[in-house]
Amino acid sequence: MASPSPTRETLITVAPTGAETSKDACPDLPTTLPELVETAQRCESAGAAMIHVHVRDADHRSTLDLGRLRRCVAALRAETDLVIQLSTGGAVTDSYADRLRVLDAEPDSCSLTMGTVNFGDDVFSNPWPFVVELYELTQARGVVPEFELFDLGHVAALHRLLDTCGPPFGGRVHCDFVMGVPGGMPGDAATLTAAVQALPHAVTSWSATGIGRTTLPVALAALSCGGHLRVGMEDTLSFAKGRPVRHNAELVERAATLAMVAQRPPMPPGGARELLGLASAEVGQ
Ligand code: KMH
Ligand code: ZN
């Protein structure tokens, strides 16, 4: 591989909501815009530098409604310094057209999943032509993609994409291993090490998140391999056995503590902009 040299600091991304958990099942999930802004502010104070956003409708259901996405980006820009990353994955039921339209909301960054994966009892569909279309749209619109890797085959697809379509907007290549999804790669140190070894040389930074009970093993392994962290209620609803997460900030605080122990303290949003190639892009505008 080509693991990029570890940075002195740790990028902490918070994924506070996701598309799957219902408000009924988890009333503490931030689903309204005021809840999301409050969450973003608390998580920024706790050490997060980027937010990965899924929005919900008035009934707290997952939506890719463009007006809501735009209002969400505007509110987060006004109230925080966080790098704003919109999900283009949405929910497994969302159409490709709606997922492409997410870029019309003009986020700093967007997620871009590198292939299809079984997703519990469902299928999260990302056929190659869609991946290419979405990637070319990020290049045209000046949005920095975060390549989501749910499986080792997605790493191979990232090689293919960079070889055939060139570098991302901003010139940096940042990816995120999403581990422990039922149907994707397991969330353990051995798998993370193998996946990091397989990354393209062009990758300049990577983070990892472990779903459910793989959260801590993946975070600890990522830090020890020089990677960055994603945490949040999109990925885990348990803080410990029998103790639900009450607020996303708890997960960010714990990630920040782990990063401090690793002597790679949380990176501020300005550092994240440099890491992701957003700083130079903004200067060049
Ligand atoms: N909700 C999942 C089906 C992303 O945000 O890009 C897809 C997902 C990935 O969460
Ligand atoms: Zn997501």
mmCIF file of C-alpha atoms in Angstrom, residues 68-263:
data_model
loop_
_atom_site.group_PDB
_atom_site.id
_atom_site.type_symbol
_atom_site.label_atom_id
_atom_site.label_comp_id
_atom_site.label_asym_id
_atom_site.label_seq_id
_atom_site.Cartn_x
_atom_site.Cartn_y
_atom_site.Cartn_z
ATOM 1 C CA ARG A 68 -34.381 21.060 2.718
ATOM 2 C CA LEU A 69 -30.832 20.227 1.665
ATOM 3 C CA ARG A 70 -30.207 23.850 0.671
ATOM 4 C CA ARG A 71 -31.654 25.219 3.914
ATOM 5 C CA CYS A 72 -29.578 22.761 5.877
ATOM 6 C CA VAL A 73 -26.327 23.772 4.115
ATOM 7 C CA ALA A 74 -27.137 27.456 4.634
ATOM 8 C CA ALA A 75 -27.905 26.981 8.345
ATOM 9 C CA LEU A 76 -24.781 24.914 9.022
ATOM 10 C CA ARG A 77 -22.631 27.473 7.141
ATOM 11 C CA ALA A 78 -24.150 30.314 9.148
ATOM 12 C CA GLU A 79 -23.908 28.634 12.552
ATOM 13 C CA THR A 80 -20.700 26.556 12.356
ATOM 14 C CA ASP A 81 -17.298 26.392 10.666
ATOM 15 C CA LEU A 82 -17.654 22.699 9.951
ATOM 16 C CA VAL A 83 -16.880 21.259 6.537
ATOM 17 C CA ILE A 84 -20.318 20.315 5.223
ATOM 18 C CA GLN A 85 -20.588 16.955 3.547
ATOM 19 C CA LEU A 86 -23.952 15.906 2.141
ATOM 20 C CA SER A 87 -24.784 12.249 1.719
ATOM 21 C CA THR A 88 -25.390 11.172 -1.868
ATOM 22 C CA GLY A 89 -26.122 7.690 -0.564
ATOM 23 C CA GLY A 90 -29.400 8.760 0.959
ATOM 24 C CA ALA A 91 -31.590 5.780 1.781
ATOM 25 C CA VAL A 92 -31.559 2.493 -0.142
ATOM 26 C CA THR A 93 -34.890 3.520 -1.696
ATOM 27 C CA ASP A 94 -33.639 6.808 -3.218
ATOM 28 C CA SER A 95 -33.367 7.117 -7.000
ATOM 29 C CA TYR A 96 -30.088 7.796 -8.800
ATOM 30 C CA ALA A 97 -31.536 11.057 -10.166
ATOM 31 C CA ASP A 98 -32.347 12.341 -6.659
ATOM 32 C CA ARG A 99 -28.920 11.288 -5.420
ATOM 33 C CA LEU A 100 -27.209 13.201 -8.248
ATOM 34 C CA ARG A 101 -29.359 16.265 -7.545
ATOM 35 C CA VAL A 102 -27.881 16.521 -4.031
ATOM 36 C CA LEU A 103 -24.960 18.415 -5.569
ATOM 37 C CA ASP A 104 -27.334 21.249 -6.490
ATOM 38 C CA ALA A 105 -27.342 22.141 -2.776
ATOM 39 C CA GLU A 106 -23.667 23.155 -3.165
ATOM 40 C CA PRO A 107 -22.050 21.384 -0.201
ATOM 41 C CA ASP A 108 -18.279 21.506 0.410
ATOM 42 C CA SER A 109 -18.086 17.747 0.107
ATOM 43 C CA CYS A 110 -20.266 14.762 -0.671
ATOM 44 C CA SER A 111 -20.079 11.062 0.003
ATOM 45 C CA LEU A 112 -19.509 8.846 -3.021
ATOM 46 C CA THR A 113 -19.856 5.113 -2.478
ATOM 47 C CA MET A 114 -17.596 3.038 -4.671
ATOM 48 C CA GLY A 115 -19.866 0.095 -5.381
ATOM 49 C CA THR A 116 -22.964 -1.885 -4.576
ATOM 50 C CA VAL A 117 -23.139 -3.625 -1.223
ATOM 51 C CA ASN A 118 -25.635 -5.770 0.642
ATOM 52 C CA PHE A 119 -27.016 -3.593 3.422
ATOM 53 C CA GLY A 120 -28.707 -5.745 6.033
ATOM 54 C CA ASP A 121 -31.766 -7.142 4.266
ATOM 55 C CA ASP A 122 -31.507 -4.464 1.550
ATOM 56 C CA VAL A 123 -29.123 -3.593 -1.267
ATOM 57 C CA PHE A 124 -27.315 -0.255 -1.428
ATOM 58 C CA SER A 125 -27.024 0.155 -5.182
ATOM 59 C CA ASN A 126 -24.041 1.905 -6.746
ATOM 60 C CA PRO A 127 -23.443 0.486 -10.225
ATOM 61 C CA TRP A 128 -20.285 1.596 -12.026
ATOM 62 C CA PRO A 129 -22.003 3.974 -14.519
ATOM 63 C CA PHE A 130 -23.683 5.787 -11.606
ATOM 64 C CA VAL A 131 -20.389 6.034 -9.708
ATOM 65 C CA VAL A 132 -18.728 7.573 -12.779
ATOM 66 C CA GLU A 133 -21.611 9.997 -13.413
ATOM 67 C CA LEU A 134 -21.611 11.175 -9.813
ATOM 68 C CA TYR A 135 -17.826 11.509 -9.768
ATOM 69 C CA GLU A 136 -17.786 13.560 -12.985
ATOM 70 C CA LEU A 137 -20.495 15.768 -11.510
ATOM 71 C CA THR A 138 -18.355 16.431 -8.407
ATOM 72 C CA GLN A 139 -15.489 17.449 -10.691
ATOM 73 C CA ALA A 140 -17.719 19.754 -12.730
ATOM 74 C CA ARG A 141 -19.411 21.331 -9.699
ATOM 75 C CA GLY A 142 -16.308 21.774 -7.541
ATOM 76 C CA VAL A 143 -17.432 19.453 -4.742
ATOM 77 C CA VAL A 144 -14.826 17.374 -2.898
ATOM 78 C CA PRO A 145 -15.862 13.724 -2.815
ATOM 79 C CA GLU A 146 -15.270 11.413 0.117
ATOM 80 C CA PHE A 147 -15.021 7.905 -1.297
ATOM 81 C CA GLU A 148 -17.023 5.518 0.896
ATOM 82 C CA LEU A 149 -15.525 2.037 0.956
ATOM 83 C CA PHE A 150 -17.800 -0.656 2.387
ATOM 84 C CA ASP A 151 -15.832 -3.565 0.985
ATOM 85 C CA LEU A 152 -12.436 -4.465 -0.436
ATOM 86 C CA GLY A 153 -13.932 -4.528 -3.939
ATOM 87 C CA HIS A 154 -14.743 -0.845 -3.476
ATOM 88 C CA VAL A 155 -11.026 -0.176 -3.023
ATOM 89 C CA ALA A 156 -10.383 -1.861 -6.367
ATOM 90 C CA ALA A 157 -13.116 0.287 -7.920
ATOM 91 C CA LEU A 158 -11.407 3.414 -6.517
ATOM 92 C CA HIS A 159 -8.205 2.443 -8.391
ATOM 93 C CA ARG A 160 -10.264 2.105 -11.563
ATOM 94 C CA LEU A 161 -12.074 5.413 -11.062
ATOM 95 C CA LEU A 162 -8.929 7.453 -10.432
ATOM 96 C CA ASP A 163 -7.154 5.741 -13.343
ATOM 97 C CA THR A 164 -9.978 6.427 -15.769
ATOM 98 C CA CYS A 165 -11.423 9.746 -14.589
ATOM 99 C CA GLY A 166 -8.467 11.553 -13.024
ATOM 100 C CA PRO A 167 -8.115 13.280 -9.664
ATOM 101 C CA PRO A 168 -10.976 14.798 -7.669
ATOM 102 C CA PHE A 169 -11.747 18.472 -7.413
ATOM 103 C CA GLY A 170 -9.225 19.999 -5.007
ATOM 104 C CA GLY A 171 -6.517 17.487 -5.901
ATOM 105 C CA ARG A 172 -6.666 15.474 -2.666
ATOM 106 C CA VAL A 173 -8.068 11.962 -2.387
ATOM 107 C CA HIS A 174 -9.874 11.287 0.887
ATOM 108 C CA CYS A 175 -11.736 8.078 1.626
ATOM 109 C CA ASP A 176 -13.685 6.586 4.477
ATOM 110 C CA PHE A 177 -13.898 2.903 5.353
ATOM 111 C CA VAL A 178 -17.420 2.057 6.498
ATOM 112 C CA MET A 179 -16.944 -1.246 8.315
ATOM 113 C CA GLY A 180 -19.231 -3.718 10.007
ATOM 114 C CA VAL A 181 -22.302 -3.203 7.808
ATOM 115 C CA PRO A 182 -24.066 -6.587 7.529
ATOM 116 C CA GLY A 183 -23.090 -7.452 3.958
ATOM 117 C CA GLY A 184 -19.896 -5.384 3.832
ATOM 118 C CA MET A 185 -16.409 -5.912 5.223
ATOM 119 C CA PRO A 186 -16.124 -6.752 8.917
ATOM 120 C CA GLY A 187 -15.066 -4.089 11.386
ATOM 121 C CA ASP A 188 -11.810 -5.370 12.812
ATOM 122 C CA ALA A 189 -8.139 -4.459 12.793
ATOM 123 C CA ALA A 190 -7.031 -7.212 10.413
ATOM 124 C CA THR A 191 -9.563 -6.161 7.771
ATOM 125 C CA LEU A 192 -8.755 -2.477 8.177
ATOM 126 C CA THR A 193 -5.039 -3.154 7.763
ATOM 127 C CA ALA A 194 -5.652 -5.159 4.582
ATOM 128 C CA ALA A 195 -7.918 -2.454 3.178
ATOM 129 C CA VAL A 196 -5.412 0.317 3.950
ATOM 130 C CA GLN A 197 -2.645 -1.713 2.290
ATOM 131 C CA ALA A 198 -4.772 -1.934 -0.865
ATOM 132 C CA LEU A 199 -5.432 1.808 -1.209
ATOM 133 C CA PRO A 200 -4.261 3.586 -4.358
ATOM 134 C CA HIS A 201 -1.042 5.610 -3.988
ATOM 135 C CA ALA A 202 -3.040 8.722 -4.846
ATOM 136 C CA VAL A 203 -4.965 8.538 -1.566
ATOM 137 C CA THR A 204 -3.893 11.430 0.643
ATOM 138 C CA SER A 205 -6.000 10.695 3.728
ATOM 139 C CA TRP A 206 -8.503 8.184 5.030
ATOM 140 C CA SER A 207 -10.869 7.780 7.927
ATOM 141 C CA ALA A 208 -12.775 4.804 9.254
ATOM 142 C CA THR A 209 -16.015 4.122 11.043
ATOM 143 C CA GLY A 210 -17.316 0.910 12.519
ATOM 144 C CA ILE A 211 -21.043 0.238 12.638
ATOM 145 C CA GLY A 212 -22.627 -0.796 15.930
ATOM 146 C CA ARG A 213 -20.352 -2.701 18.262
ATOM 147 C CA THR A 214 -17.420 -2.427 15.827
ATOM 148 C CA THR A 215 -17.204 1.320 16.557
ATOM 149 C CA LEU A 216 -14.446 1.138 19.167
ATOM 150 C CA PRO A 217 -12.287 -1.593 17.586
ATOM 151 C CA VAL A 218 -12.328 0.283 14.269
ATOM 152 C CA ALA A 219 -11.579 3.661 15.881
ATOM 153 C CA LEU A 220 -8.648 2.265 17.852
ATOM 154 C CA ALA A 221 -7.281 0.438 14.809
ATOM 155 C CA ALA A 222 -7.677 3.516 12.609
ATOM 156 C CA LEU A 223 -5.759 5.703 15.027
ATOM 157 C CA SER A 224 -2.978 3.157 15.313
ATOM 158 C CA CYS A 225 -2.687 3.004 11.505
ATOM 159 C CA GLY A 226 -2.547 6.793 11.125
ATOM 160 C CA GLY A 227 -6.127 7.200 9.957
ATOM 161 C CA HIS A 228 -8.878 9.653 10.846
ATOM 162 C CA LEU A 229 -12.197 9.009 12.587
ATOM 163 C CA ARG A 230 -15.872 9.164 11.731
ATOM 164 C CA VAL A 231 -18.343 8.714 14.564
ATOM 165 C CA GLY A 232 -22.018 9.437 15.119
ATOM 166 C CA MET A 233 -25.516 8.127 15.604
ATOM 167 C CA GLU A 234 -25.758 7.207 11.909
ATOM 168 C CA ASP A 235 -23.297 4.435 12.742
ATOM 169 C CA THR A 236 -23.908 3.528 16.381
ATOM 170 C CA LEU A 237 -26.666 4.101 18.893
ATOM 171 C CA SER A 238 -24.934 2.447 21.854
ATOM 172 C CA PHE A 239 -22.283 4.196 23.868
ATOM 173 C CA ALA A 240 -21.604 1.030 25.845
ATOM 174 C CA LYS A 241 -23.481 -2.182 26.551
ATOM 175 C CA GLY A 242 -26.906 -1.194 27.879
ATOM 176 C CA ARG A 243 -26.148 2.532 27.647
ATOM 177 C CA PRO A 244 -27.677 4.304 24.619
ATOM 178 C CA VAL A 245 -26.025 7.337 23.047
ATOM 179 C CA ARG A 246 -27.891 10.404 24.308
ATOM 180 C CA HIS A 247 -26.204 12.978 22.065
ATOM 181 C CA ASN A 248 -23.779 12.809 19.151
ATOM 182 C CA ALA A 249 -21.397 15.034 21.097
ATOM 183 C CA GLU A 250 -20.728 12.121 23.450
ATOM 184 C CA LEU A 251 -19.317 10.110 20.564
ATOM 185 C CA VAL A 252 -17.248 13.052 19.330
ATOM 186 C CA GLU A 253 -15.911 13.685 22.852
ATOM 187 C CA ARG A 254 -14.875 10.050 23.138
ATOM 188 C CA ALA A 255 -13.204 10.148 19.695
ATOM 189 C CA ALA A 256 -11.385 13.334 20.693
ATOM 190 C CA THR A 257 -10.166 11.660 23.896
ATOM 191 C CA LEU A 258 -8.850 8.687 21.920
ATOM 192 C CA ALA A 259 -7.153 11.045 19.481
ATOM 193 C CA MET A 260 -5.508 12.907 22.359
ATOM 194 C CA VAL A 261 -4.276 9.632 23.843
ATOM 195 C CA ALA A 262 -2.796 8.822 20.424
ATOM 196 C CA GLN A 263 -1.104 12.255 20.570
#
